[in-house]
Coordinates of C-alpha atoms and ligand atoms in Angstrom, one line a residue:
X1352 CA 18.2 -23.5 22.4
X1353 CA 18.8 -25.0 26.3
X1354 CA 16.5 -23.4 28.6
X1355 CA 19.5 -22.1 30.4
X1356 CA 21.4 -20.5 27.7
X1357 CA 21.3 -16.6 27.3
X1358 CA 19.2 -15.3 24.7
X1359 CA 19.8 -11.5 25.1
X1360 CA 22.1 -10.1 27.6
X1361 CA 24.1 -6.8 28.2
X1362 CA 27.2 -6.0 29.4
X1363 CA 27.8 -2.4 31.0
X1364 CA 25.4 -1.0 29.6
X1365 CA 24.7 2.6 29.2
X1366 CA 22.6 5.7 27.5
X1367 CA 23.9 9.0 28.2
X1368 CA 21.4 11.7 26.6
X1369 CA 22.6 15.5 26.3
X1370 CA 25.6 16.8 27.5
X1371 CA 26.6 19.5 29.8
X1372 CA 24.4 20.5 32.6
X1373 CA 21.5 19.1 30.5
X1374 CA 23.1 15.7 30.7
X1375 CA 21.0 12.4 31.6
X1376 CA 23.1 9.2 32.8
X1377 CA 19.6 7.4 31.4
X1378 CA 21.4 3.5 32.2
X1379 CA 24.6 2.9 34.0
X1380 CA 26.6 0.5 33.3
X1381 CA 23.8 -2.6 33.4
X1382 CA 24.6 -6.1 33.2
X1383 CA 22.1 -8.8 32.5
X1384 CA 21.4 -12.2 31.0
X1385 CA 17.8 -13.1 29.6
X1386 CA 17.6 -17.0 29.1
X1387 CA 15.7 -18.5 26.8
X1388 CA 11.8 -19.2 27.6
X1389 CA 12.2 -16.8 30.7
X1390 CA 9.9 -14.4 31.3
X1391 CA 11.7 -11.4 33.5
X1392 CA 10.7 -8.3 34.8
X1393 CA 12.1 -4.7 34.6
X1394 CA 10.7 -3.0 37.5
X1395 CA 11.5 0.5 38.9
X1396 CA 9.5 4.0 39.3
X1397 CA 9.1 6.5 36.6
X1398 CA 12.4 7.9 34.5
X1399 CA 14.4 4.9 36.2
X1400 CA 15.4 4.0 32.9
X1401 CA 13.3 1.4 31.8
X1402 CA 12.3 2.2 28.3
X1403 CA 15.8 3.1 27.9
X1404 CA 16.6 -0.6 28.0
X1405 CA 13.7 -1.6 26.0
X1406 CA 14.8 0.9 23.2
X1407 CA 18.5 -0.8 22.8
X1408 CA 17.1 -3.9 23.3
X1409 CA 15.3 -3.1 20.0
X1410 CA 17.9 -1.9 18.2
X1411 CA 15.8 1.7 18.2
X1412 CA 18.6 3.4 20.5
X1413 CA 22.2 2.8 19.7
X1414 CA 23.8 2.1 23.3
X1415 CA 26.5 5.2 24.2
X1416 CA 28.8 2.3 26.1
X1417 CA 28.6 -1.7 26.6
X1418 CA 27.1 -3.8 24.2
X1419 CA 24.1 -6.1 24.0
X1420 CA 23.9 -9.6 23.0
X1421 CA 21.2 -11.7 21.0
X1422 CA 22.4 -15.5 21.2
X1423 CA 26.0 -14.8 21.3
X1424 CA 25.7 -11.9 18.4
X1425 CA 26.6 -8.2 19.3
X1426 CA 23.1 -6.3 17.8
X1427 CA 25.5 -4.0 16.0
X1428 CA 25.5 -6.4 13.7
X1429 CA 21.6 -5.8 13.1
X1430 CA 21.7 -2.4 13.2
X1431 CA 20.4 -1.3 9.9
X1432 CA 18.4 -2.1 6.6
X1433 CA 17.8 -5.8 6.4
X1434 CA 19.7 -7.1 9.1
X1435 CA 17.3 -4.7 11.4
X1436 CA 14.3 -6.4 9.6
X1437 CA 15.5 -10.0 10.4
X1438 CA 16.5 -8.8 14.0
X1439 CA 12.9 -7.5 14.2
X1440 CA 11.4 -11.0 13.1
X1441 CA 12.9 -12.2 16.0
X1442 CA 12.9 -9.5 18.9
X1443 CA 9.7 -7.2 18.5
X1444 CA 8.6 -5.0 20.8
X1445 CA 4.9 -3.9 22.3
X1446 CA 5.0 -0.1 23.6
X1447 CA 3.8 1.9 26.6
X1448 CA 2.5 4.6 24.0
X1449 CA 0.8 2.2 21.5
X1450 CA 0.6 5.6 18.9
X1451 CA 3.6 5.1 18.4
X1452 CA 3.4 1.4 16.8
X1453 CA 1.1 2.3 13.9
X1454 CA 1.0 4.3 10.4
X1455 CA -1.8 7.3 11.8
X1456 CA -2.7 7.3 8.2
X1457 CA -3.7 3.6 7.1
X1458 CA -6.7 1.8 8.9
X1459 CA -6.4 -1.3 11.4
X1460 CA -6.4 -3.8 8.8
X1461 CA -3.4 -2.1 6.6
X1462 CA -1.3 -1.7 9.1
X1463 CA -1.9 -5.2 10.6
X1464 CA -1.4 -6.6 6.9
X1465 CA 1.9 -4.4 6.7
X1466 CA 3.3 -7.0 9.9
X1467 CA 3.5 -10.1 6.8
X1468 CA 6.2 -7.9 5.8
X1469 CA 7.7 -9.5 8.6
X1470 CA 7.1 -13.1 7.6
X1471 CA 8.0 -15.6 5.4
X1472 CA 5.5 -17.7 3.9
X1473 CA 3.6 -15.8 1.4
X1474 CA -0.2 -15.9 1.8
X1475 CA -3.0 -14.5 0.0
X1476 CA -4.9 -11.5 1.0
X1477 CA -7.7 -13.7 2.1
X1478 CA -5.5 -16.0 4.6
X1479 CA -3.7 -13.1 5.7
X1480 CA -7.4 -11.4 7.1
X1481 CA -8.2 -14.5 8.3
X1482 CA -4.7 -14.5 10.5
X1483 CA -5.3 -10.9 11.7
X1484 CA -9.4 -11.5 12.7
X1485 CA -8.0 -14.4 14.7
X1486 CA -5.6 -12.7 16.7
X1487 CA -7.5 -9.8 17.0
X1488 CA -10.5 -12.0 18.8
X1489 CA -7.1 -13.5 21.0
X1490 CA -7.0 -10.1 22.4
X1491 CA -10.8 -9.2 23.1
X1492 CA -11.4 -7.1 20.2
X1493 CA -14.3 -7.2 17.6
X1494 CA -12.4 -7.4 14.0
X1495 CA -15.8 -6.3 12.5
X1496 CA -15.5 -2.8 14.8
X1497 CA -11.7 -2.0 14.1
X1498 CA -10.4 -3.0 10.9
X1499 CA -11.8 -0.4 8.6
X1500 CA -10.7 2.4 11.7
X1501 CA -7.9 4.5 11.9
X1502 CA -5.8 4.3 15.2
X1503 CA -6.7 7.6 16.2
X1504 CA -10.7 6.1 16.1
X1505 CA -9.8 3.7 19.1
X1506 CA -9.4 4.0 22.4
X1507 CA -5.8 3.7 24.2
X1508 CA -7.0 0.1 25.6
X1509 CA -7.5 -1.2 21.8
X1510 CA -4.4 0.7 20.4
X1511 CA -2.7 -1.8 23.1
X1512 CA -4.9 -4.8 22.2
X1513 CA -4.2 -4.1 18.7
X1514 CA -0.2 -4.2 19.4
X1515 CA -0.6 -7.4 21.1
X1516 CA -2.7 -8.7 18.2
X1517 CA 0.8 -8.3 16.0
X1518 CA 2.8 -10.2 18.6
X1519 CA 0.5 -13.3 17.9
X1520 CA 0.9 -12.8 14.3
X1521 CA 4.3 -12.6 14.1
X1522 CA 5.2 -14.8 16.6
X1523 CA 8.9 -13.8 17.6
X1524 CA 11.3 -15.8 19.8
X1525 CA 11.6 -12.7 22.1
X1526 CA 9.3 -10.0 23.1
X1527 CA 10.0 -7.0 24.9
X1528 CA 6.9 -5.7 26.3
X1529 CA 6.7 -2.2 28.1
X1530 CA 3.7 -1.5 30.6
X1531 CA 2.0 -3.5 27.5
X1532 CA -1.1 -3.4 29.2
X1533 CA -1.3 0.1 31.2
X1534 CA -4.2 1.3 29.2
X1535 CA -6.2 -2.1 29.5
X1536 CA -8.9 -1.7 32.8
X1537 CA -8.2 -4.8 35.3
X1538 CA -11.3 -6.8 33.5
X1539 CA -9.2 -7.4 30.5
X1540 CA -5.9 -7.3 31.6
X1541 CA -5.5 -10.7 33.5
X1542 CA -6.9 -12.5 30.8
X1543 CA -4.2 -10.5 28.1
X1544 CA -1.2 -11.1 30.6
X1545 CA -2.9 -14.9 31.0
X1546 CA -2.1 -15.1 27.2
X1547 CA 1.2 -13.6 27.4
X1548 CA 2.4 -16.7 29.4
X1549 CA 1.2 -18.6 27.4
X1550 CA 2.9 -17.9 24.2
X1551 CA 6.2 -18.7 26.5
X1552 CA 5.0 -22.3 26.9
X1553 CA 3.2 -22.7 22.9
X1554 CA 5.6 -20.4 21.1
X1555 CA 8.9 -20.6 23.5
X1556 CA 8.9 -17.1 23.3
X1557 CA 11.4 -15.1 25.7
X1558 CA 9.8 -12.1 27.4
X1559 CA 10.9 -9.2 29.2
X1560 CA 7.8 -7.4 31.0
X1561 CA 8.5 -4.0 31.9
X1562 CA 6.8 -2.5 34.5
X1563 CA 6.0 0.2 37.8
X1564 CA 4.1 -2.5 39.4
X1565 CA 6.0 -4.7 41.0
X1566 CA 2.7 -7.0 41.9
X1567 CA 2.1 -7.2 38.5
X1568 CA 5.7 -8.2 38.0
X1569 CA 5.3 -10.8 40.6
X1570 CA 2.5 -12.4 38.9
X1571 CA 3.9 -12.9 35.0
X1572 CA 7.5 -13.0 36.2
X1573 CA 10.4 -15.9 36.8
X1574 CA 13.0 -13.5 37.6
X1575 CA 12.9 -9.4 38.7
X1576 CA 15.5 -7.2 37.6
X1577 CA 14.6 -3.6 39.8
X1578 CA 15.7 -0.8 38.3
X1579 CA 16.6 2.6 40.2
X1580 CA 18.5 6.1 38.9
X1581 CA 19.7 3.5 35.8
X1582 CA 21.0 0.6 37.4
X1583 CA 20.0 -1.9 38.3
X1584 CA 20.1 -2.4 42.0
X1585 CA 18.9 -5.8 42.4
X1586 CA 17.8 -8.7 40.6
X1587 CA 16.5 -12.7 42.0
X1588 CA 13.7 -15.2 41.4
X1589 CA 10.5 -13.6 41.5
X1590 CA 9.3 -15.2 45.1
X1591 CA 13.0 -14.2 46.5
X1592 CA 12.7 -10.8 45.2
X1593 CA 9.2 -10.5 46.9
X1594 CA 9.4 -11.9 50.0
X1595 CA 13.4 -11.8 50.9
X1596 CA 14.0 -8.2 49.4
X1597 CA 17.9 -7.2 50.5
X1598 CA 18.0 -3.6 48.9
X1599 CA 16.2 -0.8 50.6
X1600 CA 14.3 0.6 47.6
X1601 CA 13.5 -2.9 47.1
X1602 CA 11.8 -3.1 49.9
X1603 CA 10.4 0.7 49.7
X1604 CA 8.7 -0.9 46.4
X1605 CA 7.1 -4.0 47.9
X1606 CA 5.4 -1.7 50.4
X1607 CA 3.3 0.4 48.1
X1608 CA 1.5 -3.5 46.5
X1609 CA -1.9 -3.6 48.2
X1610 CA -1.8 -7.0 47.8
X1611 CA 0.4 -9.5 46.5
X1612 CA -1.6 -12.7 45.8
X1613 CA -1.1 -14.9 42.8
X1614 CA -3.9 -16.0 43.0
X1615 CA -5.1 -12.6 41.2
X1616 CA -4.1 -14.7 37.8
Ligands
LIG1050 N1 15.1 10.9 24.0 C1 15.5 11.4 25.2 N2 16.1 12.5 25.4 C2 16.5 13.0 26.6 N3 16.3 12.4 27.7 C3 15.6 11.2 27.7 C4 15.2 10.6 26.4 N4 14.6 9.5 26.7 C5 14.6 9.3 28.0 N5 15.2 10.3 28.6 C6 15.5 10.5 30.1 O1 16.1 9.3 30.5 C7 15.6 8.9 31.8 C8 15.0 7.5 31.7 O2 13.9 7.5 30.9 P1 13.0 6.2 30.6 O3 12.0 6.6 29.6 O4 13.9 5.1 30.2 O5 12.4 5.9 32.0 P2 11.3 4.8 32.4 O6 11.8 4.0 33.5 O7 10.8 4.1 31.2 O8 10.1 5.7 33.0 P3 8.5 5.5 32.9 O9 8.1 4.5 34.0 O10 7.9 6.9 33.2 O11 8.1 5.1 31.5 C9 14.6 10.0 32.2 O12 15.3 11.0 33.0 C10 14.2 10.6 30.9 O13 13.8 12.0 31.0
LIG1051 MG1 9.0 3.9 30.3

């Protein structure tokens, strides 16, 4: 793929939940292009409609209007059984609630071995551990104190280590990744997003970072979509966003960063 050609985009997008007085306009008619190798990020407050995206993105959440676009192919198309599968080799998602990624009943290392399910090559049990030990040091965590747990034995920080171990096992060309690292303390967390940029460059993988925190945004990010009441209200490069904000919740975001420093990285 050209490094300006759309990988996923949407086109009047939206996710209506409930109806009646309980209904939710979740995201409003959204238009966006993700190109290849780009890293952009989703930013807006709490129930803006972030996750929303993610969900569609996914193919989790069917869209109620619009349509979304993987190279050129309406998702519809990979909606269900083993279309969804091959869609998942290729757009995979890491979650703000990292419960929700793994089998509560099988330990670490089953559930990690369930990801080759995913992949091609066959590989013997043996170079399969050896795969999942490796990424699992990637991410900062001991392979000899998780594997034989169950998820509910770790803390939320691993759970989310753990999810990002699976991205560097399966290796897809697009990752949507929401608040993937809001359970990880600061220590860790430069050093994870550090290796998250990286897989852009090694892997040309596509990501789409969704996040509150628009510094964080700022430091991982090439372009900023901001999100508000499901639409979204703005979008630019990363330093235009930043510094030469035009809309005013734009703006009201920029002011609650501390700090905005890239040298942070
Ligand atoms: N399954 C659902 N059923 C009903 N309403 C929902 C559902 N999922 C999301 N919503 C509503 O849609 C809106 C957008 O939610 P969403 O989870 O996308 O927000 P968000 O931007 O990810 O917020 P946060 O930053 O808190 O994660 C909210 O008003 C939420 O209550
Ligand atoms: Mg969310």
């Amino acid at each position: 793929m050209q490094p300006n050609s759309a990988i996923l985009s949407a086109e009047g997008l939206t996710r209506i939940f409930g109806s009646g007085k309980k209904k939710v306009v979740a995201v409003d008619h959204v238009d966006f292009d993700i190109k290849f190798k780009e890293i952009v990020s989703l930013v807006g407050q709490s129930g803006s409609g972030k996750t929303t995206i993610g969900r569609m993105l996914l193919n989790l959440l069917k869209p109620s209007e619009g349509k979304i676009k993987f190279i050129g192919r309406n998702i519809k198309e990979f909606a269900k059984g083993k279309a969804r599968l091959e869609y998942w080799k290729k757009v995979q998602g890491v979650f703000q609630d990292p419960f929700s990624s793994f089998n509560q009943f099988f330990s670490i290392k089953r559930n990690l071995r369930r990801t080759f399910r995913l992949m091609e090559q066959k590989m013997s049990a043996e170079q399969k551990d050896a795969l999942i030990k490796q990424s699992l040091e990637l991410v900062n965590v001991d392979p000899d104190d998780v594997m034989d747990k169950f998820p509910f034995e770790l803390s939320g920080g691993q759970r989310q280590r753990i999810m990002l171990a699976r991205i560097f096992l399966i290796k897809p060309k697009v990752l949507i990744a929401d608040e993937p690292t809001s359970m990880i303390d600061a220590t860790l967390r430069s050093g994870i997003l550090r290796l998250l940029m990286k897989l852009r460059d090694a892997e040309e993988m596509t990501i789409l970072f969704i996040t509150h925190d628009m510094g964080l945004a700022y430091y991982v990010s090439d372009r900023i979509f901001v999100m508000h009441e499901g639409k979204i209200v703005e979008e630019g490069d990363a330093e235009e966003i930043v510094f030469h904000p035009s809309h005013p919740y734009t703006k009201k975001l920029i002011s609650d960063v501390p700090v905005l420093n890239k040298e942070w990285l």
